[in-house]
mmCIF file of C-alpha atoms in Angstrom:
data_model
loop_
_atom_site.group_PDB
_atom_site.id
_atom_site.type_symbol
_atom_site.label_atom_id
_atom_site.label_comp_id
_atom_site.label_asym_id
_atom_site.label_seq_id
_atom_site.Cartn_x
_atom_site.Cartn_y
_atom_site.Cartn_z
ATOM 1 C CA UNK A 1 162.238 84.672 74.581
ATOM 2 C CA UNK A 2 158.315 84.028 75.090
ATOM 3 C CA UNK A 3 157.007 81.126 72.780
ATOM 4 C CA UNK A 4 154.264 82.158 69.625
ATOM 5 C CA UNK A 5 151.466 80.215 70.141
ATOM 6 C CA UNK A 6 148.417 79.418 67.695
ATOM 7 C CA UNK A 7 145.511 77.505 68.551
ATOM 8 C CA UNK A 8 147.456 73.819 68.227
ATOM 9 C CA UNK A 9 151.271 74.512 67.741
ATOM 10 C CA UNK A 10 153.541 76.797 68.833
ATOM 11 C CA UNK A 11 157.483 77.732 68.518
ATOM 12 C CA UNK A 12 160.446 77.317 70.717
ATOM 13 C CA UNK A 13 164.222 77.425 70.663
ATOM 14 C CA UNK A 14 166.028 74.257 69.656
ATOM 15 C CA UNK A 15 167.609 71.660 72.272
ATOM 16 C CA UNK A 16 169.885 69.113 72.582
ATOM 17 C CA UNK A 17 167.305 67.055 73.348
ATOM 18 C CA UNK A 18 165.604 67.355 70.023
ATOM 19 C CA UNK A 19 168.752 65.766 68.330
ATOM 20 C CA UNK A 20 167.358 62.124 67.758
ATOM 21 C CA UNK A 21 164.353 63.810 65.947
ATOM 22 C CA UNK A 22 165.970 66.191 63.437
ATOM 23 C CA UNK A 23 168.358 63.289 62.371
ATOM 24 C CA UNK A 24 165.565 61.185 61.776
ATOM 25 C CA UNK A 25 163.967 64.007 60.018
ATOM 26 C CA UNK A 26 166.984 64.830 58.260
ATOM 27 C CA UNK A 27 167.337 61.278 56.717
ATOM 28 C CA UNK A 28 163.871 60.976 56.013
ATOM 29 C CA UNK A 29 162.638 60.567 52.540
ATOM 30 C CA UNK A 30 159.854 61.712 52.173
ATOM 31 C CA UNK A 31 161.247 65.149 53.614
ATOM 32 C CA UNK A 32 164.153 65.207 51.708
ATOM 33 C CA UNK A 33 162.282 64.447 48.120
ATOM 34 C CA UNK A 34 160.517 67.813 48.275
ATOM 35 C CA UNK A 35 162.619 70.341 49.703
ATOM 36 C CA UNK A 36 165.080 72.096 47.178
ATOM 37 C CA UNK A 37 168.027 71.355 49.097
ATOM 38 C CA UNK A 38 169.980 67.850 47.885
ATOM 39 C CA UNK A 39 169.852 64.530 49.854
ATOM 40 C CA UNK A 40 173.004 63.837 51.885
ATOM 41 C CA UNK A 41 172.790 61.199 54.113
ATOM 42 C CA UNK A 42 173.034 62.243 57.760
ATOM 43 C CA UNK A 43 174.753 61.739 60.772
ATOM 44 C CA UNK A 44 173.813 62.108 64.462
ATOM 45 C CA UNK A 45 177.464 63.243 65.089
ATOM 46 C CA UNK A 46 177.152 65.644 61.925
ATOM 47 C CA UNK A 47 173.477 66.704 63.402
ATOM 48 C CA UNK A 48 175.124 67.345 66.633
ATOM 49 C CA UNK A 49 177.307 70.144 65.124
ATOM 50 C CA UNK A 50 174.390 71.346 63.183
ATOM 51 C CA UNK A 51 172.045 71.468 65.702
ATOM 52 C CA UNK A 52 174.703 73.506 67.786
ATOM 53 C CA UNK A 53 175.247 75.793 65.413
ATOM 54 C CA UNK A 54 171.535 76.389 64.690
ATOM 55 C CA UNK A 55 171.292 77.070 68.464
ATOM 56 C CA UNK A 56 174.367 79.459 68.516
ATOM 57 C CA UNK A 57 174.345 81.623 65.209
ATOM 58 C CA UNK A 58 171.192 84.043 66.039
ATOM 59 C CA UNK A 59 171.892 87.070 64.011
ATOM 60 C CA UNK A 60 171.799 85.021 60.176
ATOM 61 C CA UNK A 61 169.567 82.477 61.143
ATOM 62 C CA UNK A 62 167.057 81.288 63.775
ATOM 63 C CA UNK A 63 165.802 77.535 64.128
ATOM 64 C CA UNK A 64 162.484 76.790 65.867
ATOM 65 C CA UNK A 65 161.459 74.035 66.861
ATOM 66 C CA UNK A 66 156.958 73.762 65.927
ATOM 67 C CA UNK A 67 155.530 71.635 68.816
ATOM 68 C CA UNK A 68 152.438 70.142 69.306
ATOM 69 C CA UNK A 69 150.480 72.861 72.168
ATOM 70 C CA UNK A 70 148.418 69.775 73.950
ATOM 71 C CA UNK A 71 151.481 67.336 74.270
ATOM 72 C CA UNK A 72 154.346 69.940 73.865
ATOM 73 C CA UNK A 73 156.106 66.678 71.249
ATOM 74 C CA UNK A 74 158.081 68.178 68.336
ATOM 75 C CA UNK A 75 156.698 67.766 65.225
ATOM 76 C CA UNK A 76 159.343 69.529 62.952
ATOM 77 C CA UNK A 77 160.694 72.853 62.667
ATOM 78 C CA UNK A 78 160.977 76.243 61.054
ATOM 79 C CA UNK A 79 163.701 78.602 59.952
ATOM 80 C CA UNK A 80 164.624 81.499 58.872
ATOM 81 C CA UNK A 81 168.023 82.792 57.296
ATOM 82 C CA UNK A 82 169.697 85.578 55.230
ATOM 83 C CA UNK A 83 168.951 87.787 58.164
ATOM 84 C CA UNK A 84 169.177 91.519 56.416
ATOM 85 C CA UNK A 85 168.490 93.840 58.794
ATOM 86 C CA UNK A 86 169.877 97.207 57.214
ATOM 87 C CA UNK A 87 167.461 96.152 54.409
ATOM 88 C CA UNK A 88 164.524 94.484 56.145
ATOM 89 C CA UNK A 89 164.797 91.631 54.546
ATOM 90 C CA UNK A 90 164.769 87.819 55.670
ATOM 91 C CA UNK A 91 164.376 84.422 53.739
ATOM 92 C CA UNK A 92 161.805 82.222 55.518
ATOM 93 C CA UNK A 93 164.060 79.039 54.331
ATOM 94 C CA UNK A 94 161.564 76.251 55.707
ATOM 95 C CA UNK A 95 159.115 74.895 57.426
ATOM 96 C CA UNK A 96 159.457 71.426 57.786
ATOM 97 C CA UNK A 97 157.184 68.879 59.300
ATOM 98 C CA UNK A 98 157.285 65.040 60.269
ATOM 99 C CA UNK A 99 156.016 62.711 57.782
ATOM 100 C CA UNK A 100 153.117 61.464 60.318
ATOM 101 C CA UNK A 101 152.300 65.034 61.007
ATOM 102 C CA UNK A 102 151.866 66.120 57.054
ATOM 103 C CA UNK A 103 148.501 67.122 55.383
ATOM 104 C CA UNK A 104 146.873 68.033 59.129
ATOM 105 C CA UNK A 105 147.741 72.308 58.711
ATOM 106 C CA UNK A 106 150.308 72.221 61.008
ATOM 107 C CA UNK A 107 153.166 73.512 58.518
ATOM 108 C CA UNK A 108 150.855 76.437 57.684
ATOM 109 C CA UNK A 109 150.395 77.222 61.606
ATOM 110 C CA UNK A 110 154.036 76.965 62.187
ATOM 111 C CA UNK A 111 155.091 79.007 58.943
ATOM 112 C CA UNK A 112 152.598 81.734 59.874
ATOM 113 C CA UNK A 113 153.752 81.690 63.324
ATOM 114 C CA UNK A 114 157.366 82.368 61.868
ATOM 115 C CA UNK A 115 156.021 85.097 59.528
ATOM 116 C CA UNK A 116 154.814 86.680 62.516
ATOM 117 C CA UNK A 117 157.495 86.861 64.363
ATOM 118 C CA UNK A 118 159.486 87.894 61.270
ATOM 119 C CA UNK A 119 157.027 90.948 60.805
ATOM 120 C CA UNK A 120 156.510 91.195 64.700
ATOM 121 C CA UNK A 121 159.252 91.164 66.610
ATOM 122 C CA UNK A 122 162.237 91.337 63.640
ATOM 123 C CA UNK A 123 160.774 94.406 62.176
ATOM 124 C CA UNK A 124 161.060 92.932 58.951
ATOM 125 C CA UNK A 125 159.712 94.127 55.863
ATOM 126 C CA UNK A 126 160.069 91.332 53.106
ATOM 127 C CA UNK A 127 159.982 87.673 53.807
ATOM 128 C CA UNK A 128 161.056 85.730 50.712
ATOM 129 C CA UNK A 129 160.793 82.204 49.840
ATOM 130 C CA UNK A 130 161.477 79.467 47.527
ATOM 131 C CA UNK A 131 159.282 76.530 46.397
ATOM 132 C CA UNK A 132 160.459 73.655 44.289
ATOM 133 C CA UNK A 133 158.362 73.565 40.979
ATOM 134 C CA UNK A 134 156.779 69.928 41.572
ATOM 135 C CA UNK A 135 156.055 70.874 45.390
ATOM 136 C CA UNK A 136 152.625 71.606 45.234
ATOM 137 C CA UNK A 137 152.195 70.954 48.887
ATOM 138 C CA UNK A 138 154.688 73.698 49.395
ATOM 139 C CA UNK A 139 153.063 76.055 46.765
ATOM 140 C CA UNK A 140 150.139 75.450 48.396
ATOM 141 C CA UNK A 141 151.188 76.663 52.182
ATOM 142 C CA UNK A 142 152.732 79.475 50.615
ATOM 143 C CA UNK A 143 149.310 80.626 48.972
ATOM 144 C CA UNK A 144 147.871 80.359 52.543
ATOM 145 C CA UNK A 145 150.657 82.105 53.946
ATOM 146 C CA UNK A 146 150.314 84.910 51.895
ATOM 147 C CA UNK A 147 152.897 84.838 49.275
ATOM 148 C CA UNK A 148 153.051 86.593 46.067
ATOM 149 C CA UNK A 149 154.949 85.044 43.229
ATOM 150 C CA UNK A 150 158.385 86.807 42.347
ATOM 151 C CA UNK A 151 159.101 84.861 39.489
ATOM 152 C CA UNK A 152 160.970 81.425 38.554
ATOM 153 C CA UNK A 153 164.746 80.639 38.471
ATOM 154 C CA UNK A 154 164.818 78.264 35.979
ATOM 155 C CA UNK A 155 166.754 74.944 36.502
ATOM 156 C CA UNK A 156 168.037 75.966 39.813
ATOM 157 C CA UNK A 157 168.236 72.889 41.461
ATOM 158 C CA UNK A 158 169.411 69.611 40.412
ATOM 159 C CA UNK A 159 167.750 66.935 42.202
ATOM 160 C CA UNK A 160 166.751 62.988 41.526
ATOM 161 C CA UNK A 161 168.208 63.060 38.134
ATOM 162 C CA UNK A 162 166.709 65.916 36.567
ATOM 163 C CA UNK A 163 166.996 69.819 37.165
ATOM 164 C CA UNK A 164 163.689 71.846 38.675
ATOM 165 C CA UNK A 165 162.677 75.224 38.706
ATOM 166 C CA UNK A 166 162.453 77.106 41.711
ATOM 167 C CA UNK A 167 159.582 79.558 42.054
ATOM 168 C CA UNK A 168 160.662 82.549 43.442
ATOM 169 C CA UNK A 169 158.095 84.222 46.089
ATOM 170 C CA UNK A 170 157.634 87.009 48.550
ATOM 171 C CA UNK A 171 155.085 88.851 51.258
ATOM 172 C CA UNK A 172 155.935 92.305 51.892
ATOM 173 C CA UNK A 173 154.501 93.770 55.246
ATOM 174 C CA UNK A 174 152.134 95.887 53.569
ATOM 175 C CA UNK A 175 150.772 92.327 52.547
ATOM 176 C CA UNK A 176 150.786 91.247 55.883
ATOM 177 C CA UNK A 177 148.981 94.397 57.530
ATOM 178 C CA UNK A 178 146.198 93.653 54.334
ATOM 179 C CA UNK A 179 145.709 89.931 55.803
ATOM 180 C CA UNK A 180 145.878 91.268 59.310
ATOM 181 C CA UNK A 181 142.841 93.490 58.630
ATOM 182 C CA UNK A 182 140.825 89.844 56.834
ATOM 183 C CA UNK A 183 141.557 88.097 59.965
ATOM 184 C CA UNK A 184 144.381 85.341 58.305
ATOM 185 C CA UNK A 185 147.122 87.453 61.002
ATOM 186 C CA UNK A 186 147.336 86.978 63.464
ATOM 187 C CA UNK A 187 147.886 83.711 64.769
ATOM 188 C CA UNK A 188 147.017 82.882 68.576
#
């Protein structure tokens, strides 16, 4: 499968050599306090068997791995899951980047990459996603990206003691073709 590129990232399949990375990613706190998934403390052995299902289960979800086009290091990674393909539909279920790597525009350049290919070369017609109320970061990217708010599921996550909202979003592909024609798609 040819790699997406943008002008400083770009996507590729994940390998076993990318193991020691997501596990230190995975029990990273910084990471874990803003996604909307719950902390659980990881193992490389329990990474292992994550990271080789990620590589082997194509047709409900597909990993990528965003690296860094002038060294080709991985700086995190994207996903997306809920594959619907009778209905066009897919949930873009992260983009996730490496602590030193945050606040630089490189989850925006690997989520748009994703959305891309979602729209591109999935035929897709909806991508949702989900954004944890007190992740303005998150919010944020998704504004660049595009997204238009759904709506809010109200204390659907419990996390660090207290429940959170979820906020609820969505780009169709007419939204996409309307960016497409202001330049924001696509990516190279």
């Amino acid at each position: 499968m040819p790699s997406a590129v943008s002008a400083r990232v770009y996507l590729r399949a994940m390998e076993y050599s990318d193991l020691d990375f997501l596990n230190r990613m995975h029990n990273d706190e910084d990471i874990n306090r803003n996604t909307a998934g719950n902390k659980f403390f990881v193992s490389s052995e329990y990474d292992r068997k994550w990271l080789e299902n990620k590589m082997m289960d194509n047709q409900k979800q597909i990993y990528l791995m965003v690296c860094l086009k002038e060294t080709n290091q991985a700086i995190g990674y994207t996903s997306l899951s809920d594959i619907d393909h009778w209905n066009k539909k897919i949930f873009l279920s992260g983009y996730t980047i490496s602590s030193e790597f945050t606040g630089k525009g490189y989850a925006t350049e690997g989520a748009k990459l994703t959305i891309q290919y979602a729209f591109e070369e999935l035929g897709m017609n909806r991508i949702e996603g989900r954004f944890l109320d007190d992740n303005i970061a998150s919010q944020r990217v998704g504004d660049k990206l595009g997204y238009v708010r759904d709506g809010v599921l109200r204390d659907y996550v419990f996390k660090n003691g207290r429940y959170h909202d979820v906020i609820f979003s969505s780009i169709l592909r007419s939204d996409y073709e309307k960016l497409k024609e202001q330049g924001i798609y696509p990516i190279k």
